[in-house]
PDB file of C-alpha atoms and ligand atoms in Angstrom:
ATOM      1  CA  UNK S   1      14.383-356.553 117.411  1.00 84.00           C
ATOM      2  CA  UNK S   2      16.770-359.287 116.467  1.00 97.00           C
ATOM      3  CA  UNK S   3      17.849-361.356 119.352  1.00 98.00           C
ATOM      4  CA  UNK S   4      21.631-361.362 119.483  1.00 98.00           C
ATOM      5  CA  UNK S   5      23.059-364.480 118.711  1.00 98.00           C
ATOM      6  CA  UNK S   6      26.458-366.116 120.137  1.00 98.00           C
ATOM      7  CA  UNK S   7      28.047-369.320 119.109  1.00 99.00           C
ATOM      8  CA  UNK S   8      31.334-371.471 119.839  1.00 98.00           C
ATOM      9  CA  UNK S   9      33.100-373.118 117.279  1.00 98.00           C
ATOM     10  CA  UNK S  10      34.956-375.585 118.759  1.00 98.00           C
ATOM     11  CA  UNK S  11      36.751-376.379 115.395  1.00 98.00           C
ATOM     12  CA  UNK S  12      38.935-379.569 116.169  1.00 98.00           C
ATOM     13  CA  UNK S  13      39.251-379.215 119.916  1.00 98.00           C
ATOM     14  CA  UNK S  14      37.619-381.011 122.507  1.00 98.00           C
ATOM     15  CA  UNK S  15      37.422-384.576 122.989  1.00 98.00           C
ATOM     16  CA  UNK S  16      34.156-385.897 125.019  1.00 98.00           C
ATOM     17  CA  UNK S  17      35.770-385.751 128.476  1.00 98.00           C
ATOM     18  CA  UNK S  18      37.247-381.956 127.826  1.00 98.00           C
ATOM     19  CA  UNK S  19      34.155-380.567 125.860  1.00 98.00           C
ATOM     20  CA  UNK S  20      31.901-381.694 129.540  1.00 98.00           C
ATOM     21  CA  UNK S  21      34.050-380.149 130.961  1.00 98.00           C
ATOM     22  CA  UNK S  22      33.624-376.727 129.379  1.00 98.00           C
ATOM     23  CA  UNK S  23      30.035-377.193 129.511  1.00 98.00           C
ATOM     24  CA  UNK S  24      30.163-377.426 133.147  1.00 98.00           C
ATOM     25  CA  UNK S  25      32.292-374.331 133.323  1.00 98.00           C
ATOM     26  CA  UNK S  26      30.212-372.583 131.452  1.00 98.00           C
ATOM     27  CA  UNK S  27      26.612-373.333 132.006  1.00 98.00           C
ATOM     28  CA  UNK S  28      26.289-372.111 135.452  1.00 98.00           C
ATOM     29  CA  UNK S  29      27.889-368.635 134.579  1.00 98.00           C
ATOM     30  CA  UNK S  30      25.173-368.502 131.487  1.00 98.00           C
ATOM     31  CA  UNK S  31      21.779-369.807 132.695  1.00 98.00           C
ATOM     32  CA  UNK S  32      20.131-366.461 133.551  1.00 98.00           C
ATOM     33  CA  UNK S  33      20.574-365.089 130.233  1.00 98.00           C
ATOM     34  CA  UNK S  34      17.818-364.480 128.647  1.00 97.00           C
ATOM     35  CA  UNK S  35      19.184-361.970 126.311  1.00 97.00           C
ATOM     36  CA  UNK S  36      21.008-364.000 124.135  1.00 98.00           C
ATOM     37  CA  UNK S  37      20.505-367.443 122.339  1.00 98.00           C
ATOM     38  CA  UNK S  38      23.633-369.205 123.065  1.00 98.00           C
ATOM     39  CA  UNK S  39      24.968-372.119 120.394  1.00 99.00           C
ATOM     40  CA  UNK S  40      28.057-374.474 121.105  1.00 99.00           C
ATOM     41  CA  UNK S  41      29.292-376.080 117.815  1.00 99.00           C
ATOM     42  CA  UNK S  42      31.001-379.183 118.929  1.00 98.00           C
ATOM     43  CA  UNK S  43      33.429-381.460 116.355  1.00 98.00           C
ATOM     44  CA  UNK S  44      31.039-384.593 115.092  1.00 98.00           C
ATOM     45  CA  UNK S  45      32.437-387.541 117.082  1.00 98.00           C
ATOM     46  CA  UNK S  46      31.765-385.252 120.108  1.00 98.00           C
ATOM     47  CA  UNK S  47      27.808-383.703 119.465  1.00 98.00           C
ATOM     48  CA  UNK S  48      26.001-386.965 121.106  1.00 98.00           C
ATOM     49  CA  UNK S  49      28.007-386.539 124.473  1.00 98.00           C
ATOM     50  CA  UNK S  50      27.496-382.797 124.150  1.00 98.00           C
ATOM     51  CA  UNK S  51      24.486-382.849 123.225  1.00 98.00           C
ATOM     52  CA  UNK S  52      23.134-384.743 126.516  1.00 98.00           C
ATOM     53  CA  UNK S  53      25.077-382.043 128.436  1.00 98.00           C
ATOM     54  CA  UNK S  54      23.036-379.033 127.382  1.00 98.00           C
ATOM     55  CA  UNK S  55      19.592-380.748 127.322  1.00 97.00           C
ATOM     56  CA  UNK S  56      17.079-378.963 129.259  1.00 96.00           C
ATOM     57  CA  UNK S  57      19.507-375.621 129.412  1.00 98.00           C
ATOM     58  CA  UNK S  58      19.782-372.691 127.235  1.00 98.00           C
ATOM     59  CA  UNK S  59      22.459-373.384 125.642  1.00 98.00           C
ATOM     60  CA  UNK S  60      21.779-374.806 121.798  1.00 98.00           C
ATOM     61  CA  UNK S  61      23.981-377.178 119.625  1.00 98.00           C
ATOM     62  CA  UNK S  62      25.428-376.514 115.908  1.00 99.00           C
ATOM     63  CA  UNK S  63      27.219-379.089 113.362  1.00 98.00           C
ATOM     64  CA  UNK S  64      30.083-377.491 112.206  1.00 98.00           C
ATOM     65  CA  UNK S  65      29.483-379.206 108.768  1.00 98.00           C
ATOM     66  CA  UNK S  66      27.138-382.131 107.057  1.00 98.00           C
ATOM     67  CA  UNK S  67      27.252-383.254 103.477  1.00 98.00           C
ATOM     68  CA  UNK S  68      24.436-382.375 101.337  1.00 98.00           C
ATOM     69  CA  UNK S  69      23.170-385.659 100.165  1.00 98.00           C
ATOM     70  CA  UNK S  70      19.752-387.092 102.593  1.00 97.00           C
ATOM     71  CA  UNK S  71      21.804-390.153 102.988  1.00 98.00           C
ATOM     72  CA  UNK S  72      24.139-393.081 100.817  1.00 98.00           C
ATOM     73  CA  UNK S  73      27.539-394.599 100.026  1.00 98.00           C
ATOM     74  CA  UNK S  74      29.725-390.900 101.210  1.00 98.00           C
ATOM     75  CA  UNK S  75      32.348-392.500 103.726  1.00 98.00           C
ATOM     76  CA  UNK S  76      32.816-390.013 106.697  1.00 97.00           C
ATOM     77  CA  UNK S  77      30.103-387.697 106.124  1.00 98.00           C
ATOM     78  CA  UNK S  78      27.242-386.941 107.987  1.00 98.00           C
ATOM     79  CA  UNK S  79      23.326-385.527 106.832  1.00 98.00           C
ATOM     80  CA  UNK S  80      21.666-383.022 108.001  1.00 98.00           C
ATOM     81  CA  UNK S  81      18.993-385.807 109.748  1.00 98.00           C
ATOM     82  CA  UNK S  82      21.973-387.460 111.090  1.00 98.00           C
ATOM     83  CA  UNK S  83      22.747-383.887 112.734  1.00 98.00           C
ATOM     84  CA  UNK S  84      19.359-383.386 113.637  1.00 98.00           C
ATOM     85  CA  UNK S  85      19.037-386.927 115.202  1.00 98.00           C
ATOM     86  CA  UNK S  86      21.576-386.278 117.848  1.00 98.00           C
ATOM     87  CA  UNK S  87      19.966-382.866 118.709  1.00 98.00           C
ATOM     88  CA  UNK S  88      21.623-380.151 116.909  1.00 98.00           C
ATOM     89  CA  UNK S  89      19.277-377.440 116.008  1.00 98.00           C
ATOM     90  CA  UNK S  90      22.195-375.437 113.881  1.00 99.00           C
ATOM     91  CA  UNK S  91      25.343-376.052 111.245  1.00 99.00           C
ATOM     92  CA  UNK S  92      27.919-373.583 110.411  1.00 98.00           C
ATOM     93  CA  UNK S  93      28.259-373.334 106.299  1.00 98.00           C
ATOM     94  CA  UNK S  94      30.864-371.700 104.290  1.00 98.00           C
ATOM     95  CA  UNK S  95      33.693-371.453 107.479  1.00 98.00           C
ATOM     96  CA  UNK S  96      36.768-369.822 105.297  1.00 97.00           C
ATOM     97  CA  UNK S  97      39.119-373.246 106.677  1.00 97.00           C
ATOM     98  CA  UNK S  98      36.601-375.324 104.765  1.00 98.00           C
ATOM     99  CA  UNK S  99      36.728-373.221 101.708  1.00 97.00           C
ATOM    100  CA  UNK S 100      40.440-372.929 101.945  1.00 96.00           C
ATOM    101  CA  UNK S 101      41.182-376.739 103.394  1.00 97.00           C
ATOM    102  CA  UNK S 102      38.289-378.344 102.110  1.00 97.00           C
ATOM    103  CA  UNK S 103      37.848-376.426  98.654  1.00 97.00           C
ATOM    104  CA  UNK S 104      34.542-375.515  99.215  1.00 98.00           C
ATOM    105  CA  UNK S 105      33.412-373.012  96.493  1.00 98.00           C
ATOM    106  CA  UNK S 106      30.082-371.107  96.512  1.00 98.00           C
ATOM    107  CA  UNK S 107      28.076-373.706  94.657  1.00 98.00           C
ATOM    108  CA  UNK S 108      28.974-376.240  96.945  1.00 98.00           C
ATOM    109  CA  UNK S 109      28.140-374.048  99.926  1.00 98.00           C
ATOM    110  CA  UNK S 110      24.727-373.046  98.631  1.00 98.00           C
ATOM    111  CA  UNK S 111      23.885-376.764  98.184  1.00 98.00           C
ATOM    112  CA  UNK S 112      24.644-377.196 102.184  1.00 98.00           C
ATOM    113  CA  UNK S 113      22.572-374.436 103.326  1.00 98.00           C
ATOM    114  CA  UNK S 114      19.986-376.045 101.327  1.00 98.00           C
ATOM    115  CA  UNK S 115      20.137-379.042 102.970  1.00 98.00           C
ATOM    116  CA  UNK S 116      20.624-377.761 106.357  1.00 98.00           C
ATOM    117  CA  UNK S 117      17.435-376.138 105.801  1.00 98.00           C
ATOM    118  CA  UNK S 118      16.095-379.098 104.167  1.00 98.00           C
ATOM    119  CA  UNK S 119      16.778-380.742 107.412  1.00 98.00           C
ATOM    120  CA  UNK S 120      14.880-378.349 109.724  1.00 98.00           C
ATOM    121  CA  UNK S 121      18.413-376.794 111.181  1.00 98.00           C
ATOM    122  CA  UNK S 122      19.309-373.262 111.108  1.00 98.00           C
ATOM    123  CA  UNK S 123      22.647-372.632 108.873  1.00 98.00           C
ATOM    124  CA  UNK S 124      25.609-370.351 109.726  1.00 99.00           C
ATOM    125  CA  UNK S 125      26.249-369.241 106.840  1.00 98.00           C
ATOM    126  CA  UNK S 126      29.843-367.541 106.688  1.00 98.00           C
ATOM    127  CA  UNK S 127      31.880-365.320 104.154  1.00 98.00           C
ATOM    128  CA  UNK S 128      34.772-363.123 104.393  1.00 98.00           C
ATOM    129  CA  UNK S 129      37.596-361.738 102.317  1.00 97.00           C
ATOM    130  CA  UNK S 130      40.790-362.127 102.534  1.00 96.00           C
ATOM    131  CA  UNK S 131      43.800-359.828 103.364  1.00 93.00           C
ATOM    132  CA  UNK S 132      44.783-359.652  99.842  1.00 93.00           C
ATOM    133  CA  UNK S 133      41.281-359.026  98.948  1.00 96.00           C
ATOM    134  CA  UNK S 134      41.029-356.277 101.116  1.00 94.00           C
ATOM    135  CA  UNK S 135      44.083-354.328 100.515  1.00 92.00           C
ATOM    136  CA  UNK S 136      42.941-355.183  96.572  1.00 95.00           C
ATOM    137  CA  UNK S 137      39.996-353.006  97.440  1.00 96.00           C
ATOM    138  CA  UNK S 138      37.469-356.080  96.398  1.00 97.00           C
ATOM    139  CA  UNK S 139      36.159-356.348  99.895  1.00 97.00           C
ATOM    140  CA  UNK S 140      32.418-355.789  99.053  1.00 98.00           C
ATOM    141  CA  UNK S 141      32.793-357.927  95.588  1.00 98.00           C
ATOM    142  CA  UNK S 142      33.433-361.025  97.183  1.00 98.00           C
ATOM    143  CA  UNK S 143      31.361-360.886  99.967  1.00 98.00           C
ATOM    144  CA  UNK S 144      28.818-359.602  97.190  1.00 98.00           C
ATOM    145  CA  UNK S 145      29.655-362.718  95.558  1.00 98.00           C
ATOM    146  CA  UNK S 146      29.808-365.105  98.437  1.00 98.00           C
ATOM    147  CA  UNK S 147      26.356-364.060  99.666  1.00 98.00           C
ATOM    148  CA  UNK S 148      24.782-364.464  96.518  1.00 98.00           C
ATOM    149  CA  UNK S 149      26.044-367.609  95.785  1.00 98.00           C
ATOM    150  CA  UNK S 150      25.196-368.962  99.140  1.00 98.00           C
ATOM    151  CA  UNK S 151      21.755-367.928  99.171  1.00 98.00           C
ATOM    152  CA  UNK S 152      21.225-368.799  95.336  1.00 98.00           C
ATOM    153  CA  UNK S 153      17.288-370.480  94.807  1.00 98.00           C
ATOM    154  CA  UNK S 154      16.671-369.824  99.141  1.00 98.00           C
ATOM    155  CA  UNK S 155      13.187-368.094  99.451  1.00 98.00           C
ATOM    156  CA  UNK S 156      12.563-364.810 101.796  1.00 98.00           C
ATOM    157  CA  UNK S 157      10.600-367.021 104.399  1.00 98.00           C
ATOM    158  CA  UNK S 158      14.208-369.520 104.309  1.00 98.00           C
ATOM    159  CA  UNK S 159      16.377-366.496 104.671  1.00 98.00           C
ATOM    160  CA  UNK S 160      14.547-364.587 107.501  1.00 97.00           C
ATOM    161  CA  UNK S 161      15.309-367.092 109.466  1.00 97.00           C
ATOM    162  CA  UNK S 162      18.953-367.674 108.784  1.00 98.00           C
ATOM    163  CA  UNK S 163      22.242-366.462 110.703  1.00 98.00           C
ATOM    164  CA  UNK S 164      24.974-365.349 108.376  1.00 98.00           C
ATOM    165  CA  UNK S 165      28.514-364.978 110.037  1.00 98.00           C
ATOM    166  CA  UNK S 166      30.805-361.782 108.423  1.00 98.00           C
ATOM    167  CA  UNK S 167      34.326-363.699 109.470  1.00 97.00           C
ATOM    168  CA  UNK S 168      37.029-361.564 107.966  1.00 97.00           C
ATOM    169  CA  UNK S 169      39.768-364.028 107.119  1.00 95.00           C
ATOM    170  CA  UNK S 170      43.016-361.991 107.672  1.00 92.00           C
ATOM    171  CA  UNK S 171      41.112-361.400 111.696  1.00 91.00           C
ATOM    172  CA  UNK S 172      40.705-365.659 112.286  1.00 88.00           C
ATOM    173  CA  UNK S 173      43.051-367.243 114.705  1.00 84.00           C
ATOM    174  CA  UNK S 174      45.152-363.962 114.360  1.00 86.00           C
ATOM    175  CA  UNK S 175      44.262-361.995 117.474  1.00 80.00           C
ATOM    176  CA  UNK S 176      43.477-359.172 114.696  1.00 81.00           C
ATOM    177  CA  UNK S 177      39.983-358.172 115.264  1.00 81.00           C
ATOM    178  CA  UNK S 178      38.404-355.842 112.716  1.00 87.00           C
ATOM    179  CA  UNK S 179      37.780-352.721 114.441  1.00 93.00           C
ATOM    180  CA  UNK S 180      33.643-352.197 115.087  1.00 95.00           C
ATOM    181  CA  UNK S 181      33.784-349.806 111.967  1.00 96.00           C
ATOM    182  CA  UNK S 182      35.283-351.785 109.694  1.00 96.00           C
ATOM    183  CA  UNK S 183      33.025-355.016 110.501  1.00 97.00           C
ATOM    184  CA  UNK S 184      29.894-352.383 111.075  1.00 98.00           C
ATOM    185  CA  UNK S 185      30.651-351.378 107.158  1.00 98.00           C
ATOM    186  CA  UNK S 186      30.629-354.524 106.131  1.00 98.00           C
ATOM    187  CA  UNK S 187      27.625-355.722 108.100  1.00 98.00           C
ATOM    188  CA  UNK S 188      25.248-352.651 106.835  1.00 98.00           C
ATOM    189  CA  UNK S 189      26.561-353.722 103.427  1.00 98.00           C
ATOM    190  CA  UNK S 190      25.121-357.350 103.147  1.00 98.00           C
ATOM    191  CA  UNK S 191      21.697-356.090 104.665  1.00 98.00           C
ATOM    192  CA  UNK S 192      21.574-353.963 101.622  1.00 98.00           C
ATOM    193  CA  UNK S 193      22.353-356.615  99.637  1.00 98.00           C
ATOM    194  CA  UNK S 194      19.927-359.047 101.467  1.00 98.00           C
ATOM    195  CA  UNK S 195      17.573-355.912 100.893  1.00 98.00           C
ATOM    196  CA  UNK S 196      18.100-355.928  96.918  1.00 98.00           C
ATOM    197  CA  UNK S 197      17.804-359.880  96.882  1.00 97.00           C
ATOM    198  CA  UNK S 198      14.782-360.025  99.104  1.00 98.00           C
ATOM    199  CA  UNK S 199      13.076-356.988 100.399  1.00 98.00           C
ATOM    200  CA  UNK S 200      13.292-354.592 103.815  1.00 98.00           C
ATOM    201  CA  UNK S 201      11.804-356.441 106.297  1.00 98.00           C
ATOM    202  CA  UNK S 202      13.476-359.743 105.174  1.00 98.00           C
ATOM    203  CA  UNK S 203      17.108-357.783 105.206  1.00 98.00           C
ATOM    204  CA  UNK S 204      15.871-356.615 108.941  1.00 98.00           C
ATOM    205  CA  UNK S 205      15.004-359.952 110.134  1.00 98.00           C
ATOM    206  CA  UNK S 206      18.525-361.786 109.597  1.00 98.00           C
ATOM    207  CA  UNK S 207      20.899-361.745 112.367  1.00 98.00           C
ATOM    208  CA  UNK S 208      24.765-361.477 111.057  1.00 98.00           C
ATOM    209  CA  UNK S 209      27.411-362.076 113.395  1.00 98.00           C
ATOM    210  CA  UNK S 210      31.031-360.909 113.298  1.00 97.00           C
ATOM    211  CA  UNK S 211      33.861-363.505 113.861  1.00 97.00           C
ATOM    212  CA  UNK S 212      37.578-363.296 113.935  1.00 95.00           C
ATOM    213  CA  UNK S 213      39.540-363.045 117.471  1.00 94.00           C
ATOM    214  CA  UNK S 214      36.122-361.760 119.632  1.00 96.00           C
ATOM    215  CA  UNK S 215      37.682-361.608 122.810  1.00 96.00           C
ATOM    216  CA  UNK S 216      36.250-360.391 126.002  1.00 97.00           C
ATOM    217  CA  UNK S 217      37.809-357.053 125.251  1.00 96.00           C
ATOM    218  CA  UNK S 218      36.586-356.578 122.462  1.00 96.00           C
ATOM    219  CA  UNK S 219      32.835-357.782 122.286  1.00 98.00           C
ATOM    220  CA  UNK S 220      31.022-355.249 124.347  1.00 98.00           C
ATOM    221  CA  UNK S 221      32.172-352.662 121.471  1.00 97.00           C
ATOM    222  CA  UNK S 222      31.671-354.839 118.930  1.00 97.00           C
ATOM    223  CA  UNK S 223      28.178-355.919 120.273  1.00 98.00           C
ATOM    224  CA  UNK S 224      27.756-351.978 119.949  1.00 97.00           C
ATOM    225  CA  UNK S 225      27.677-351.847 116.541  1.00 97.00           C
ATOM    226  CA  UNK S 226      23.887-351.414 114.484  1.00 97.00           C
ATOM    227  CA  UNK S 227      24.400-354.610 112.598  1.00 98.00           C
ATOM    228  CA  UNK S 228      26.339-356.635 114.354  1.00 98.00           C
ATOM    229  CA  UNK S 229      23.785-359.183 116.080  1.00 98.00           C
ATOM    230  CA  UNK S 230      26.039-361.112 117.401  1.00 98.00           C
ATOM    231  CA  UNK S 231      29.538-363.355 117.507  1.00 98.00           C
ATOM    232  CA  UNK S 232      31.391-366.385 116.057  1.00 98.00           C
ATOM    233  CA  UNK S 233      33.497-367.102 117.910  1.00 98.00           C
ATOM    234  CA  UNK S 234      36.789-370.077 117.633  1.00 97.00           C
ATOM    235  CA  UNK S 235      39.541-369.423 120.291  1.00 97.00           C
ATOM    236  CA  UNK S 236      38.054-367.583 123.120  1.00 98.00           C
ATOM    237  CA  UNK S 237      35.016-370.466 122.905  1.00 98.00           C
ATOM    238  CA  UNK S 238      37.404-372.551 124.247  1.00 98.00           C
ATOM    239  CA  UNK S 239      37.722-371.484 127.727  1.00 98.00           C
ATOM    240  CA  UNK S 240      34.540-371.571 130.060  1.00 98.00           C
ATOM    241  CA  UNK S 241      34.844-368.183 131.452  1.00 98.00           C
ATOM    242  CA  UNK S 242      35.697-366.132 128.556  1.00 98.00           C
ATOM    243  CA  UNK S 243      32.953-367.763 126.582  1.00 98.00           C
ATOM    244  CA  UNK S 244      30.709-366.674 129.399  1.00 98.00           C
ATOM    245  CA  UNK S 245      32.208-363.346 129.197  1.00 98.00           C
ATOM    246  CA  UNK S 246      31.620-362.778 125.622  1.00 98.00           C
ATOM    247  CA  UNK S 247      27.661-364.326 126.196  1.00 98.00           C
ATOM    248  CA  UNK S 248      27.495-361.766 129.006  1.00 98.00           C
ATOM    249  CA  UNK S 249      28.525-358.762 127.126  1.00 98.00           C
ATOM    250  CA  UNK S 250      27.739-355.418 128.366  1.00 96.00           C
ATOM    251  CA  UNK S 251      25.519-353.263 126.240  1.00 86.00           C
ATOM    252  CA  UNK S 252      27.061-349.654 126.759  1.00 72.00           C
TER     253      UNK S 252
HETATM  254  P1  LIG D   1      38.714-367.078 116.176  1.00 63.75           P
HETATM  255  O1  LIG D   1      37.912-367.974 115.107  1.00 63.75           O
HETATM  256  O2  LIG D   1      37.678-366.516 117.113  1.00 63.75           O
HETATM  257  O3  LIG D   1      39.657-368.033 116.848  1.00 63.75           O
HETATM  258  O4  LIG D   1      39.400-366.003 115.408  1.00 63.75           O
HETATM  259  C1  LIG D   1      36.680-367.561 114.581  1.00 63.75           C
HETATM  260  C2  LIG D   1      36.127-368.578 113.627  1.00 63.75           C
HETATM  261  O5  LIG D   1      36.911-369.166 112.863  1.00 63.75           O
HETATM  262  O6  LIG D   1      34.914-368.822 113.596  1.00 63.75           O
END
């Protein structure tokens, strides 16, 4: 049984003061579940404070990027030990703003979720197609692509312990949320795929969330869905209680 998996990306919200603040919101509402393992992914400057907030709860803490170098002269980037140091267990890889901002191809990801396993952290490793890629019918070619290229020279043992995040582009910040049967079809899809790269019981073992505008009324038939082990989540990770909502989803 794969443990369903939840996590906020705070993307670049939350200074020290407000991101406590959520944390104090939302910790209460989300101690007795045992259910789910719970992630916050605060911005850099902010994972220290954050950090001390969650100790001794159940609530874990992702990077929401590192550079993939142990350590040397790269001005504003942090390692994975760096990451690790302040007590983040996780880092989101791959986010589609970091390929698209950032120009982050696939090489560049793969070498991160190296070194965020290199580091002892768990990536988040994310793909997802764009509208124009969709309505192009290429859909399962890129992901195909972008999951191959992201888990290029990463063993069976590596991957079975990875999260991967399906986060359709033309569904992030847009309020449109792939309906369960489009994300379920793409889900099933990349455990094939893990299947063919790997093997069964590896493809079984990984937990891939959905992202793109999980809301609270939309999770509890997304969380429905055979693949779908759980959410990455931007917007509605913002607010206390609808983070809490979305943690405390209903199995139907
Ligand atoms: P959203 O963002 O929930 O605001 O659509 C998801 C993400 O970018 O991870």
């Amino acid at each position: 049984m794969r443990k369903p998996v939840i996590a906020g990306n705070w993307k670049m919200y939350k200074t020290v003061e407000e991101g406590l603040a959520l944390i104090e919101g939302l910790a209460p509402q989300v101690s007795a579940n045992t259910k789910v393992e719970i992630i916050v992914c605060p911005a850099a400057p902010v994972l220290g404070a954050i950090a001390g907030a969650v100790s001794g709860s159940n609530i874990g803490l992702g990077a929401q990027n590192l550079y993939p170098k142990e350590e040397g002269p790269y001005t504003g980037e942090s390692s994975g030990a760096m990451l690790k140091s302040v007590g983040c267990r996780y880092c989101i890889v791959g986010h589609s703003e970091r390929r698209e901002y950032f120009k982050e191809n696939d090489a560049f990801v793969n070498e991160k979720a190296r070194a965020v396993l290199a580091a002892g952290l768990v990536p988040i490793v994310c793909v997802g197609e764009s509208l124009e890629e969709r309505e192009g019918d290429r859909t399962f070619e890129v992901i195909g692509r972008q999951i191959d290229g992201a888990l290029a020279g990463i063993t069976a043992d590596a991957v079975a312990g990875i999260i991967l995040a399906y986060e359709p582009i033309w569904a992030i910040g847009t309020g449109k949320t792939a309906t369960p049967e489009i994300a379920q079809e793409v889900h099933a899809f990349i455990r094939r795929r893990l299947a063919e790269r790997y093997d069964a019981p590896t493809a079984e073992a990984v937990r891939i969330q959905y992202g793109g505008s999980v809301k609270p009324a939309n999770i509890d038939i997304l969380m429905s869905q055979p693949d779908i082990d759980g959410a990455l989540v931007g917007g509605a990770s913002l607010t206390a209680d609808s983070f809490a909502r979305l943690i405390n989803f209903e199995s139907p």
